[in-house]
Coordinates of C-alpha atoms in Angstrom, one line a residue:
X1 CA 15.8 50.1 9.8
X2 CA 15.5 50.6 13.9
X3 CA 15.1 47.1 14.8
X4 CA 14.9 47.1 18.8
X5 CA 17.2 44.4 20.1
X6 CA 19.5 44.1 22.7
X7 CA 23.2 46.2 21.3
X8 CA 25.4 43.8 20.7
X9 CA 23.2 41.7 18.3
X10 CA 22.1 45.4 16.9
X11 CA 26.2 45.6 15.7
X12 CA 26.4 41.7 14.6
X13 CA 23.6 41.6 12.4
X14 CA 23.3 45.2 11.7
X15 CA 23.3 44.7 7.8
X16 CA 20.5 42.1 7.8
X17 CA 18.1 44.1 8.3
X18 CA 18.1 46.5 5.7
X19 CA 18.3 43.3 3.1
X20 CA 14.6 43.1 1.4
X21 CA 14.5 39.7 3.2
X22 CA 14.0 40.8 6.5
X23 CA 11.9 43.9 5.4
X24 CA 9.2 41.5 3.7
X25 CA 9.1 40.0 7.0
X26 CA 8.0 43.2 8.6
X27 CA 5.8 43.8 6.5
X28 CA 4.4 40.5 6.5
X29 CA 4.1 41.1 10.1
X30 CA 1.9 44.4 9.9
X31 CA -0.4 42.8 7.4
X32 CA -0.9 40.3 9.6
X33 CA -1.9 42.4 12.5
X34 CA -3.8 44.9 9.9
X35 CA -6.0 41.9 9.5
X36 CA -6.6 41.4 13.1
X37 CA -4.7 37.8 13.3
X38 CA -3.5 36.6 16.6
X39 CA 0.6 36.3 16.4
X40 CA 2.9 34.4 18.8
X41 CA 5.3 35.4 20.8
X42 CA 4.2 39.1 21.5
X43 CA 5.5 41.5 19.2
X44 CA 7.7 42.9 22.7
X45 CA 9.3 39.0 22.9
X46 CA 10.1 38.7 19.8
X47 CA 13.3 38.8 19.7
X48 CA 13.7 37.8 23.5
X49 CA 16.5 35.5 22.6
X50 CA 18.5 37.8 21.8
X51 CA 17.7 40.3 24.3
X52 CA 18.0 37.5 27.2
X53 CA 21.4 36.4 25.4
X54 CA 23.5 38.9 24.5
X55 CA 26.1 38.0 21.4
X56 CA 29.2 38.2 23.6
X57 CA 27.6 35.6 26.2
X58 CA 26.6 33.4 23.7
X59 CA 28.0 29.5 24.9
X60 CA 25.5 27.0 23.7
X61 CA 22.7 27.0 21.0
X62 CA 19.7 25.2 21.2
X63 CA 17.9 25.8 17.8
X64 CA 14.2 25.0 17.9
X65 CA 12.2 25.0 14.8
X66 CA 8.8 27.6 15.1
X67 CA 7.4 29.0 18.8
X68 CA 4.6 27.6 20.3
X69 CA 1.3 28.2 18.9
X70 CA -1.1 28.1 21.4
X71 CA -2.2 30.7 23.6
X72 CA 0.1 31.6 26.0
X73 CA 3.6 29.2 25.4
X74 CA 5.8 31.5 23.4
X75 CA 8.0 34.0 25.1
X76 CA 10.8 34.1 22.5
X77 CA 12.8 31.4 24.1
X78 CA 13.2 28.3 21.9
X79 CA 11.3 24.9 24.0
X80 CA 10.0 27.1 26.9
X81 CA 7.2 28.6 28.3
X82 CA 6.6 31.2 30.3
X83 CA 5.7 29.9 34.8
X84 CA 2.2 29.1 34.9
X85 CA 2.5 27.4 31.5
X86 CA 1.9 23.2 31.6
X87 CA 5.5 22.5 29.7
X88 CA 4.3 20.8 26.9
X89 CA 5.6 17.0 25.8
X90 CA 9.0 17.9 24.4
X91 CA 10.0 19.9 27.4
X92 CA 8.9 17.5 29.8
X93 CA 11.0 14.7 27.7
X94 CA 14.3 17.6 27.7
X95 CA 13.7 17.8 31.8
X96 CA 14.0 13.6 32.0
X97 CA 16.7 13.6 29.7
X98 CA 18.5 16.7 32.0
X99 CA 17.7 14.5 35.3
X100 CA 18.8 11.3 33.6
X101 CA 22.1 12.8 32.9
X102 CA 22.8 15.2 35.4
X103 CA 20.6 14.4 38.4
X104 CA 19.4 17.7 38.2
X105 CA 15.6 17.2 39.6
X106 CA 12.7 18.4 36.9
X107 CA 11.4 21.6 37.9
X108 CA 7.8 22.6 38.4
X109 CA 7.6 25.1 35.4
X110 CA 8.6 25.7 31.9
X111 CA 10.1 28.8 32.1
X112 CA 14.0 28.3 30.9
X113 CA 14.7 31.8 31.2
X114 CA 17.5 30.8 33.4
X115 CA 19.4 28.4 31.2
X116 CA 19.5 32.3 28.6
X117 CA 21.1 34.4 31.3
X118 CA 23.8 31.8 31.5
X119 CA 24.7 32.3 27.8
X120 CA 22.2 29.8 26.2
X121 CA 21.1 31.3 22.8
X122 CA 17.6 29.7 23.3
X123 CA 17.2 29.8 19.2
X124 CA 14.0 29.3 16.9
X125 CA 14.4 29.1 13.2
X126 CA 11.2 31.3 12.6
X127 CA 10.3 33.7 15.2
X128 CA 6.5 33.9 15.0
X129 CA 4.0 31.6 14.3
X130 CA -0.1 32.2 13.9
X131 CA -2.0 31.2 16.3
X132 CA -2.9 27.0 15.8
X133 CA -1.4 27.6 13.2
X134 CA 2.4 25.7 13.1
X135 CA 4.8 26.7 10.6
X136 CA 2.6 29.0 9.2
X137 CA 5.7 31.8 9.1
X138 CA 8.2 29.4 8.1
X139 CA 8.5 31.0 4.9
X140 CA 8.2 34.8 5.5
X141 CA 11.6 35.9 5.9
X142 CA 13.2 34.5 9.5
X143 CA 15.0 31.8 8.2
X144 CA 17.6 33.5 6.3
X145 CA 17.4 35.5 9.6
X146 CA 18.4 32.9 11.8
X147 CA 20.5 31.3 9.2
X148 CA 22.3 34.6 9.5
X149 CA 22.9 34.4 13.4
X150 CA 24.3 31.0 13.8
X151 CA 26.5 31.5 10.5
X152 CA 28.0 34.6 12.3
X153 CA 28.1 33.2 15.5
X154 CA 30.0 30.0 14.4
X155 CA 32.5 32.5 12.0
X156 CA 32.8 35.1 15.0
X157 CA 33.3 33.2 18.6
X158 CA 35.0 30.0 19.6
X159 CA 34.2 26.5 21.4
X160 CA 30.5 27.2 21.0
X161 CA 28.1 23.9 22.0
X162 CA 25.3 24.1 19.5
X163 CA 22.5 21.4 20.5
X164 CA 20.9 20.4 17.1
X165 CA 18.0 18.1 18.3
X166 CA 15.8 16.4 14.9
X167 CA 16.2 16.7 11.4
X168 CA 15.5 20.1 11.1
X169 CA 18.1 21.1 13.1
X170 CA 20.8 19.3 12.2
X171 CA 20.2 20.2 8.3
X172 CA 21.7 24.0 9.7
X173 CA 24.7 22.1 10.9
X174 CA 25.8 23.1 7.2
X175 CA 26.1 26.6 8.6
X176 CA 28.6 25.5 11.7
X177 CA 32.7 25.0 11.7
X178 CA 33.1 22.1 13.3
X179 CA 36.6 22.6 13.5
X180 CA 36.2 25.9 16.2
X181 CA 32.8 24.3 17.5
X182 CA 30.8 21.5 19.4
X183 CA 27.8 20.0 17.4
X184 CA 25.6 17.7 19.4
X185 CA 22.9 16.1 17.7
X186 CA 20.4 13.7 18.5
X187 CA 16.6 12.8 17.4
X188 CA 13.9 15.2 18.9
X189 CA 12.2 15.7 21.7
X190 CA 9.2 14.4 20.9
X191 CA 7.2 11.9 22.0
X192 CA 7.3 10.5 18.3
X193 CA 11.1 10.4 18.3
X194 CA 12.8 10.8 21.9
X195 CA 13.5 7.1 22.1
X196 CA 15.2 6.9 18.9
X197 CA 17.9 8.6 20.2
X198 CA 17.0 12.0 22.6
X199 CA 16.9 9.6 25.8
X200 CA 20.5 8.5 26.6
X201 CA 22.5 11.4 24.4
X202 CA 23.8 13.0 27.6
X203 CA 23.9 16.4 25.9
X204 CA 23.7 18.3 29.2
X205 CA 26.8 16.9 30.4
X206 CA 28.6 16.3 27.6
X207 CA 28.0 20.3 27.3
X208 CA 29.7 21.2 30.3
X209 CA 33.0 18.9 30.1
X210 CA 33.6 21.0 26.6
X211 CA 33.0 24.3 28.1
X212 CA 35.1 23.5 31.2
X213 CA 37.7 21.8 29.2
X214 CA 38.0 25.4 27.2
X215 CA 38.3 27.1 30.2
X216 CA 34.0 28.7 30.0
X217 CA 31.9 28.5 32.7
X218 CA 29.5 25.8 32.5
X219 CA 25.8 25.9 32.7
X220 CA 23.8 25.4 36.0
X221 CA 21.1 23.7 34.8
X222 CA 18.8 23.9 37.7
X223 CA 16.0 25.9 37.5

């Protein structure tokens, strides 16, 4: 199957999809639009990730759980929206957190676009969602997906960061050598849960002093 994505992740994870999996989810997909339902991201950012990440550049992974599902807020980019977007209460609790710790001032927009170029792999577990609809793709097919990519991401590189932020995310940490790797987790985002744990972790920095300590580039997070 011709799965447009950006080369390198076309290679990497080449054999997934051709496994019945990933073509249920397809065709999931179609049916979906066959019946007229709104779908988000756009089928274009789908896989926007990947394409703003490529699987050489890959540094840090920030695993989300679904995108967005109102109108507008996915763009393929785990946590952000796209400029003109209001960043919704988990962002706007990440940007307090990043200012907190690295006295990087919070920006005017959601769009972390930036943060990807650097070698961020921006990650949700599910790629699409229906519209007001959360989780409502959770069990089509993109988990074994993205169980896929940080399995072969944490076999394939070294002194990766992955950011696993709730309990969703850090039940994946299953899929992650800790012995080649940097797992940081902490509670969520949320509102709910960001002072249980989120405000105070100091992921941003303590991100950085690993990648500079193996010799990587760190991140500039200003955006």
């Amino acid at each position: 199957m011709d799965v447009k994505i950006e080369e390198s992740w076309k290679t990497i994870l080449n054999n997934e999809f051709t496994k019945p999996y990933f073509l249920e989810a397809v065709s999931f997909l179609k049916a979906e639009k066959a019946l007229h339902k709104t779908i988000f991201p756009p089928g274009s950012l789908i896989f926007n990730a990947f394409n703003t990440t490529p699987f050489d550049k890959v540094k840090v992974v920030l695993l989300g759980q679904d995108p967005y599902h109102g109108k507008g807020q996915a763009h393929g980019l785990s946590f952000s929206v796209p400029r003109g977007v209001r960043p919704p209460p988990s962002l706007v609790n990440i940007f307090k957190e990043l200012e907190s710790d690295t006295g990087v001032p919070i920006p005017d927009h959601g769009d972390l676009t930036n943060w990807a170029r650097q070698g961020m792999l921006l990650l949700n577990s599910c790629l699409t969602v229906r519209e007001n609809e959360p989780l409502s793709h959770s069990k089509i097919g993109w988990i074994p997906f993205t169980d896929s990519v940080i399995a072969k991401i944490s076999s394939l590189k070294e002194h990766v960061v992955f950011l696993l932020w709730g309990k969703y995310a850090q039940e994946k940490q299953s899929l992650i050598d800790r012995n080649k790797h940097l797992v940081l987790r902490a509670a969520h985002p949320s509102p709910f849960s960001a002072f249980n744990g989120f405000f105070g972790c100091r992921h941003f920095s303590q991100t950085n002093e690993y990648l500079v300590k193996h010799g990587i580039d760190p991140i500039d997070w200003s955006l």
